[in-house]
Short mmCIF file of C-alpha atoms and ligand atoms in Angstrom, two decimals:
data_model
loop_
_atom_site.label_atom_id
_atom_site.label_comp_id
_atom_site.label_asym_id
_atom_site.label_seq_id
_atom_site.Cartn_x
_atom_site.Cartn_y
_atom_site.Cartn_z
CA MET A 1 -0.55 -46.62 16.48
CA GLN A 2 1.87 -43.04 16.11
CA LEU A 3 1.79 -41.82 19.75
CA VAL A 4 2.35 -37.38 20.34
CA THR A 5 5.23 -36.44 22.25
CA GLU A 6 6.37 -33.03 22.49
CA GLU A 7 9.37 -33.88 20.76
CA ASN A 8 7.11 -35.82 17.82
CA ILE A 9 4.18 -33.85 17.01
CA THR A 10 6.17 -30.76 14.36
CA GLU A 11 6.66 -33.76 12.67
CA LEU A 12 3.84 -35.06 12.47
CA ALA A 13 1.87 -32.41 12.05
CA VAL A 14 4.32 -31.36 9.09
CA GLU A 15 4.45 -34.79 7.19
CA ARG A 16 0.08 -34.41 7.97
CA TRP A 17 -0.48 -30.83 6.31
CA GLY A 18 2.45 -32.31 3.34
CA SER A 19 0.13 -34.65 2.21
CA ALA A 20 -2.51 -31.74 0.49
CA HIS A 21 -2.86 -32.86 -3.12
CA ASP A 22 -1.66 -29.82 -5.06
CA PRO A 23 2.56 -29.38 -4.52
CA ARG A 24 2.98 -25.74 -3.89
CA LEU A 25 -0.35 -25.65 -1.03
CA ALA A 26 1.82 -28.54 0.45
CA GLU A 27 5.21 -26.83 0.52
CA ILE A 28 3.17 -23.67 2.04
CA MET A 29 1.59 -25.82 4.20
CA ARG A 30 5.12 -27.64 5.92
CA ALA A 31 6.22 -24.15 5.91
CA LEU A 32 3.17 -22.95 7.30
CA VAL A 33 3.27 -26.00 10.54
CA ARG A 34 7.35 -25.18 11.04
CA HIS A 35 7.27 -21.98 11.83
CA LEU A 36 4.45 -21.82 13.77
CA HIS A 37 5.41 -24.71 16.24
CA ASP A 38 8.90 -23.08 16.94
CA PHE A 39 6.99 -19.85 17.55
CA ALA A 40 5.23 -20.97 20.32
CA ARG A 41 8.56 -23.12 21.59
CA GLU A 42 10.42 -20.29 21.38
CA VAL A 43 7.77 -18.10 23.38
CA HIS A 44 7.11 -20.94 25.28
CA LEU A 45 3.55 -19.65 24.88
CA THR A 46 1.31 -19.86 27.42
CA GLU A 47 -2.61 -21.04 26.80
CA GLU A 48 -3.60 -17.68 27.93
CA GLU A 49 -1.63 -16.27 25.40
CA TRP A 50 -2.84 -18.57 22.57
CA LEU A 51 -6.58 -17.76 23.08
CA ALA A 52 -5.73 -14.19 23.12
CA ALA A 53 -4.45 -15.14 20.02
CA MET A 54 -7.33 -16.15 19.16
CA GLN A 55 -9.84 -13.83 20.47
CA TRP A 56 -7.65 -11.43 18.10
CA LEU A 57 -8.46 -13.57 15.09
CA THR A 58 -11.54 -13.65 15.31
CA ALA A 59 -12.25 -10.02 16.45
CA THR A 60 -10.30 -8.90 13.07
CA GLY A 61 -12.34 -11.16 11.05
CA GLN A 62 -16.14 -9.97 12.71
CA ILE A 63 -13.90 -6.25 11.58
CA SER A 64 -14.09 -7.11 8.67
CA ASP A 65 -17.59 -6.62 5.77
CA GLU A 66 -16.01 -6.11 2.08
CA LYS A 67 -14.97 -2.15 3.21
CA ARG A 68 -12.88 -2.88 5.59
CA ALA A 69 -10.42 -5.83 5.88
CA GLU A 70 -8.80 -5.80 9.52
CA PHE A 71 -6.63 -9.03 8.07
CA ILE A 72 -5.04 -7.20 5.43
CA LEU A 73 -4.82 -4.29 7.96
CA ALA A 74 -2.96 -6.11 10.19
CA SER A 75 -0.42 -7.72 8.01
CA ASP A 76 0.23 -4.15 5.86
CA VAL A 77 1.07 -2.60 9.36
CA LEU A 78 2.92 -5.96 10.68
CA GLY A 79 5.49 -5.34 7.35
CA LEU A 80 4.34 -8.84 5.77
CA SER A 81 2.84 -6.84 2.76
CA MET A 82 5.31 -4.49 2.14
CA LEU A 83 7.81 -7.61 1.93
CA VAL A 84 5.80 -9.50 -0.05
CA VAL A 85 5.10 -7.02 -2.51
CA GLN A 86 9.12 -6.50 -1.87
CA LEU A 87 9.85 -9.92 -2.98
CA ASN A 88 7.65 -10.51 -5.96
CA HIS A 89 8.09 -6.97 -7.79
CA ALA A 90 12.10 -6.80 -7.27
CA PHE A 91 12.47 -4.77 -10.69
CA ASP A 92 15.35 -3.87 -11.58
CA PRO A 93 17.13 -0.99 -9.78
CA ALA A 94 16.61 1.81 -12.15
CA ALA A 95 12.43 1.84 -11.63
CA THR A 96 10.51 3.08 -9.70
CA PRO A 97 9.96 0.64 -7.28
CA ALA A 98 6.37 -0.76 -5.98
CA THR A 99 4.68 0.18 -2.61
CA VAL A 100 1.80 -1.31 -0.64
CA LEU A 101 -2.33 -0.90 -2.61
CA GLY A 102 -3.84 -0.29 0.59
CA PRO A 103 -7.44 -0.97 1.10
CA PHE A 104 -8.64 2.79 -0.29
CA HIS A 105 -7.95 1.53 -3.82
CA ILE A 106 -11.30 1.78 -6.13
CA ASP A 107 -11.90 0.34 -9.08
CA GLY A 108 -13.20 1.98 -12.34
CA SER A 109 -11.84 6.10 -11.16
CA PRO A 110 -13.09 9.10 -14.17
CA GLU A 111 -10.66 8.97 -17.16
CA LEU A 112 -9.81 13.03 -17.14
CA GLU A 113 -7.32 14.98 -18.89
CA ALA A 114 -3.60 15.93 -18.26
CA GLY A 115 -4.41 19.10 -15.91
CA ALA A 116 -7.67 18.06 -14.81
CA ASP A 117 -8.93 18.02 -11.71
CA MET A 118 -9.44 14.81 -9.48
CA ALA A 119 -10.77 17.24 -6.85
CA ALA A 120 -13.14 19.65 -8.29
CA GLY A 121 -15.46 21.62 -5.11
CA ILE A 122 -12.25 19.55 -2.22
CA PRO A 123 -10.50 21.92 0.00
CA GLY A 124 -7.03 22.05 0.14
CA THR A 125 -3.73 23.40 -1.30
CA PRO A 126 -3.78 23.16 -5.62
CA LEU A 127 -1.24 20.32 -5.79
CA PHE A 128 0.53 19.68 -9.85
CA VAL A 129 2.08 16.27 -10.00
CA HIS A 130 3.18 16.07 -13.37
CA GLY A 131 6.28 14.69 -15.20
CA THR A 132 6.63 11.25 -17.45
CA VAL A 133 6.47 7.50 -17.76
CA ARG A 134 10.20 6.59 -19.10
CA ASP A 135 10.89 2.75 -19.82
CA LEU A 136 14.31 2.09 -18.28
CA ASP A 137 16.36 3.43 -21.83
CA GLY A 138 14.83 6.30 -21.14
CA LYS A 139 12.30 6.15 -23.86
CA PRO A 140 9.24 7.89 -23.11
CA VAL A 141 6.06 5.66 -22.81
CA ALA A 142 3.07 6.75 -24.50
CA GLY A 143 -0.58 5.05 -23.64
CA ALA A 144 0.25 4.36 -20.81
CA VAL A 145 -2.66 5.05 -17.51
CA LEU A 146 -2.25 6.64 -14.14
CA ASP A 147 -4.65 5.54 -12.00
CA VAL A 148 -4.47 7.91 -9.13
CA TRP A 149 -6.11 8.88 -5.73
CA GLN A 150 -6.02 9.91 -2.60
CA ALA A 151 -7.01 10.70 1.22
CA ASP A 152 -8.87 14.95 2.39
CA ASP A 153 -7.74 16.69 4.16
CA GLU A 154 -9.21 14.01 7.52
CA GLY A 155 -7.56 11.65 6.26
CA MET A 156 -10.72 10.19 5.28
CA TYR A 157 -10.76 7.67 1.49
CA GLU A 158 -13.81 8.02 -0.97
CA ALA A 159 -14.53 3.93 -0.18
CA GLN A 160 -14.56 4.84 3.99
CA LEU A 161 -17.47 7.40 3.06
CA ASP A 162 -20.90 6.83 2.25
CA VAL A 163 -20.45 8.69 -1.30
CA SER A 164 -21.83 8.53 -5.00
CA GLU A 165 -19.75 9.99 -7.44
CA ALA A 166 -15.55 9.49 -7.56
CA ARG A 167 -13.68 11.43 -5.05
CA LEU A 168 -10.16 13.03 -5.06
CA ARG A 169 -9.59 9.35 -7.47
CA ALA A 170 -9.02 9.83 -11.22
CA LYS A 171 -7.24 7.97 -13.88
CA TYR A 172 -4.41 10.28 -16.49
CA THR A 173 -3.37 8.43 -19.80
CA THR A 174 0.43 9.77 -20.84
CA GLY A 175 0.64 11.25 -24.75
CA ASP A 176 3.22 10.85 -26.82
CA ASP A 177 6.28 12.64 -25.30
CA GLY A 178 5.07 10.15 -22.49
CA GLY A 179 3.69 13.38 -20.16
CA TYR A 180 1.57 13.55 -17.78
CA CYS A 181 -0.39 15.80 -15.54
CA VAL A 182 -2.58 15.11 -12.15
CA ARG A 183 -4.29 18.43 -10.45
CA THR A 184 -5.22 17.47 -7.00
CA VAL A 185 -5.14 18.99 -3.38
CA ALA A 186 -2.01 18.73 -0.80
CA PRO A 187 -2.14 15.55 0.50
CA LEU A 188 -1.75 15.01 4.69
CA GLY A 189 -0.79 13.01 6.90
CA TYR A 190 -3.81 10.56 8.31
CA SER A 191 -4.12 7.91 10.69
CA ILE A 192 -5.29 3.87 9.16
CA PRO A 193 -8.22 2.80 10.90
CA VAL A 194 -7.38 2.46 14.33
CA ASP A 195 -10.88 0.62 15.85
CA GLY A 196 -10.49 -2.43 15.46
CA PRO A 197 -8.33 -4.96 17.05
CA VAL A 198 -5.06 -3.69 14.71
CA GLY A 199 -5.73 -0.67 16.38
CA GLU A 200 -5.84 -2.97 20.31
CA LEU A 201 -2.76 -4.29 19.40
CA ILE A 202 -1.40 -1.12 18.14
CA ALA A 203 -1.96 0.92 21.16
CA GLN A 204 -0.46 -1.99 23.38
CA THR A 205 3.16 -0.42 21.59
CA PRO A 206 4.77 3.69 21.33
CA ILE A 207 4.61 2.32 17.49
CA SER A 208 2.49 5.43 15.98
CA HIS A 209 -0.27 5.29 13.84
CA TYR A 210 0.13 6.99 10.87
CA ARG A 211 1.06 7.54 7.62
CA PRO A 212 3.37 10.05 6.47
CA ALA A 213 1.47 12.48 3.28
CA HIS A 214 1.05 10.91 -0.07
CA VAL A 215 -0.76 10.13 -3.14
CA HIS A 216 -1.61 6.44 -5.14
CA PHE A 217 -0.32 5.75 -8.38
CA ILE A 218 -0.98 2.49 -10.35
CA VAL A 219 0.45 2.95 -13.48
CA THR A 220 0.04 0.38 -16.38
CA LYS A 221 1.15 -0.44 -19.84
CA PRO A 222 0.21 -3.81 -21.73
CA GLY A 223 3.94 -4.54 -22.56
CA TYR A 224 5.09 -3.35 -18.83
CA GLU A 225 4.95 -5.14 -15.60
CA PRO A 226 2.05 -2.49 -13.77
CA LEU A 227 3.04 -0.50 -11.09
CA VAL A 228 1.24 0.03 -7.96
CA THR A 229 2.94 2.89 -6.36
CA HIS A 230 2.57 6.33 -4.22
CA LEU A 231 4.66 9.41 -4.39
CA PHE A 232 5.57 10.71 0.00
CA ARG A 233 5.66 14.15 0.22
CA GLU A 234 9.63 15.63 0.93
CA GLY A 235 10.03 16.69 4.56
CA ALA A 236 6.68 15.57 4.97
CA GLN A 237 5.91 13.96 9.20
CA TYR A 238 6.09 10.82 9.79
CA LEU A 239 8.42 9.70 6.69
CA ASP A 240 10.21 7.41 9.42
CA SER A 241 7.73 5.96 10.87
CA ASP A 242 5.39 4.55 8.29
CA VAL A 243 3.06 2.64 9.84
CA VAL A 244 2.69 0.08 7.02
CA PHE A 245 6.83 0.23 6.10
CA GLY A 246 6.45 1.79 2.95
CA VAL A 247 7.89 4.68 2.05
CA LYS A 248 11.65 4.33 -0.45
CA GLU A 249 13.80 6.63 -1.01
CA GLU A 250 13.58 6.69 -4.34
CA LEU A 251 9.81 8.23 -3.71
CA VAL A 252 10.11 11.25 -1.73
CA VAL A 253 9.15 13.87 -3.90
CA ARG A 254 9.48 17.79 -3.05
CA PHE A 255 6.75 19.56 -3.29
CA ASP A 256 7.41 23.61 -4.63
CA GLU A 257 5.55 26.08 -3.71
CA ARG A 258 4.20 27.93 -5.95
CA PRO A 259 3.01 31.67 -6.56
CA ALA A 260 -0.23 31.99 -7.97
CA GLY A 261 -0.56 32.34 -11.49
CA PRO A 262 0.39 30.19 -14.20
CA THR A 263 0.64 26.63 -13.83
CA PRO A 264 2.05 23.47 -15.66
CA ASP A 265 -1.16 22.62 -17.27
CA GLY A 266 -0.14 25.95 -19.26
CA GLY A 267 -3.57 27.30 -16.86
CA SER A 268 -3.01 29.54 -13.61
CA SER A 269 -4.02 29.36 -10.24
CA GLU A 270 -4.83 32.51 -8.45
CA VAL A 271 -3.89 31.01 -5.45
CA PRO A 272 -1.17 29.92 -4.29
CA TRP A 273 -0.03 26.26 -5.13
CA LEU A 274 2.47 23.58 -5.15
CA GLU A 275 4.88 21.98 -7.58
CA ALA A 276 6.02 18.05 -7.58
CA ARG A 277 7.55 16.40 -10.74
CA TYR A 278 7.89 13.32 -10.94
CA ASP A 279 9.22 10.33 -13.93
CA PHE A 280 8.35 7.38 -13.44
CA VAL A 281 10.34 4.42 -14.98
CA VAL A 282 8.24 1.13 -15.65
CA GLN A 283 9.95 -1.65 -16.80
CA ALA A 284 8.33 -4.47 -19.37
CA VAL A 285 7.59 -7.46 -18.76
CA ASP A 286 10.82 -9.29 -21.12
CA GLY A 287 12.60 -7.20 -17.83
CA SER A 288 14.08 -4.67 -20.87
C1 BEZ B 301 -3.13 3.14 2.92
O1 BEZ B 301 -2.18 4.02 2.16
O2 BEZ B 301 -4.52 4.20 1.89
C2 BEZ B 301 -2.86 2.70 3.03
C3 BEZ B 301 -2.45 1.54 3.27
C4 BEZ B 301 -1.96 0.30 3.78
C5 BEZ B 301 -3.12 0.19 5.22
C6 BEZ B 301 -4.12 1.68 4.86
C7 BEZ B 301 -3.53 2.12 4.57
FE1 FE B 302 -3.30 6.02 1.63
#
């Protein structure tokens, strides 16, 4: 019979969970148990604190549904999501870096022509984001699909609203020269949802619950690593305090103010507009 002591409980639990049938699961569970026990020892966790943590986890599960992913939000604000992105998408330094997907991407966005407006009917300053998709050798990548989405001027994504039509999201395909042109409205910074357990936790700290103004992109083309990323507006508030740690220097882009007149899609704007130029660099699956 193996009697349990404070000294041997970690080894007993590590050994037990290391018996998982799948070797990778066994490896993960061994490390998880070891780190959890070390954590409890390090902070000398009290029973009240343990119970508070269990209640917080329970509430996090209870508020979650197919539209609300509170555990993922918790992972985001703890920096875990961004760490996992970096561990798994360590592209060549010359490639555009990846960032968190976030909870608001919707599959099956409408396919638009270059320069077509994904923000038709939505208030805001017109914004053209245009440039090319290239490979690491600088060669244009034709036929790459840019899946684009963003929040509205109240910081709300379509996934948070009860709407039946695609809203502020679209897919654009690069031409033979690798060129693309997205027309939308200027994004604003916004708060992550704070009416749940994650917000309650943040409220007990001086941590900002805002994200800086950004547009999301997923760039895909067979033969290349899919690129999940954002472009952030240079000079935007919260760039250095993004609550989900998503900002990378390479992804901060100037939004230049342009007067009413010709626009990059060959059309014309009756009102002043913003221009952001960005060349995405994607890495081939073989690393080249
Ligand atoms: C977003 O940018 O859409 C987002 C990412 C992580 C958490 C919340 C929102
Ligand atoms: Fe976002």
